[in-house]
Amino acid sequence: MQASQFTGLSDNDREIVALLETALEKLRSGTATRKRVRGHLESALKCLRDTRESIPPSELNSANDG
């Protein structure tokens, strides 16, 4: 990931993004049976990267992510 994409993220969020990206790459190189899991990881990454959201990524949960 480019440094400009990390702008506005806390150290903790940067670490989370890096871990999610690593997991996503491993899933992409695996079988197609984990398509839903890949979709969830992609959605999580999108939320963490979008600093314009009114709810901070660290406070997202199943009740307020929609």
GROMACS .gro file of C-alpha atoms in nm:
model
   66
    1MET     CA    1   0.000   0.000   0.000
    2GLN     CA    2   0.123   0.348  -0.079
    3ALA     CA    3   0.201   0.586   0.206
    4SER     CA    4  -0.055   0.839   0.076
    5GLN     CA    5  -0.330   0.583   0.136
    6PHE     CA    6  -0.229   0.567   0.503
    7THR     CA    7  -0.281   0.941   0.557
    8GLY     CA    8  -0.529   1.005   0.835
    9LEU     CA    9  -0.511   0.656   0.982
   10SER     CA   10  -0.387   0.585   1.331
   11ASP     CA   11  -0.095   0.349   1.384
   12ASN     CA   12  -0.341   0.083   1.498
   13ASP     CA   13  -0.557   0.125   1.186
   14ARG     CA   14  -0.248   0.109   0.961
   15GLU     CA   15  -0.153  -0.222   1.122
   16ILE     CA   16  -0.506  -0.354   1.077
   17VAL     CA   17  -0.509  -0.251   0.709
   18ALA     CA   18  -0.177  -0.425   0.651
   19LEU     CA   19  -0.301  -0.744   0.816
   20LEU     CA   20  -0.629  -0.740   0.622
   21GLU     CA   21  -0.442  -0.684   0.294
   22THR     CA   22  -0.214  -0.978   0.370
   23ALA     CA   23  -0.513  -1.200   0.447
   24LEU     CA   24  -0.689  -1.085   0.130
   25GLU     CA   25  -0.386  -1.168  -0.085
   26LYS     CA   26  -0.367  -1.516   0.067
   27LEU     CA   27  -0.736  -1.571  -0.004
   28ARG     CA   28  -0.703  -1.446  -0.361
   29SER     CA   29  -0.424  -1.692  -0.428
   30GLY     CA   30  -0.632  -1.977  -0.286
   31THR     CA   31  -0.950  -2.138  -0.405
   32ALA     CA   32  -1.266  -1.962  -0.519
   33THR     CA   33  -1.465  -2.116  -0.233
   34ARG     CA   34  -1.389  -1.821  -0.006
   35LYS     CA   35  -1.553  -1.555  -0.224
   36ARG     CA   36  -1.776  -1.427   0.059
   37VAL     CA   37  -1.480  -1.397   0.294
   38ARG     CA   38  -1.287  -1.199   0.031
   39GLY     CA   39  -1.588  -0.971  -0.010
   40HIS     CA   40  -1.603  -0.906   0.364
   41LEU     CA   41  -1.232  -0.827   0.379
   42GLU     CA   42  -1.260  -0.591   0.082
   43SER     CA   43  -1.551  -0.413   0.253
   44ALA     CA   44  -1.357  -0.383   0.578
   45LEU     CA   45  -1.059  -0.235   0.395
   46LYS     CA   46  -1.282   0.012   0.216
   47CYS     CA   47  -1.429   0.128   0.548
   48LEU     CA   48  -1.091   0.161   0.715
   49ARG     CA   49  -0.945   0.363   0.426
   50ASP     CA   50  -1.241   0.601   0.393
   51THR     CA   51  -1.177   0.868   0.653
   52ARG     CA   52  -1.483   1.065   0.537
   53GLU     CA   53  -1.717   0.825   0.718
   54SER     CA   54  -1.907   0.981   1.005
   55ILE     CA   55  -1.833   0.678   1.225
   56PRO     CA   56  -1.463   0.615   1.291
   57PRO     CA   57  -1.351   0.272   1.158
   58SER     CA   58  -1.260   0.164   1.510
   59GLU     CA   59  -1.625   0.205   1.615
   60LEU     CA   60  -1.787   0.019   1.323
   61ASN     CA   61  -1.988  -0.286   1.413
   62SER     CA   62  -2.272  -0.489   1.264
   63ALA     CA   63  -2.531  -0.249   1.405
   64ASN     CA   64  -2.394   0.067   1.242
   65ASP     CA   65  -2.206  -0.042   0.928
   66GLY     CA   66  -2.494  -0.001   0.686
   0.00000   0.00000   0.00000
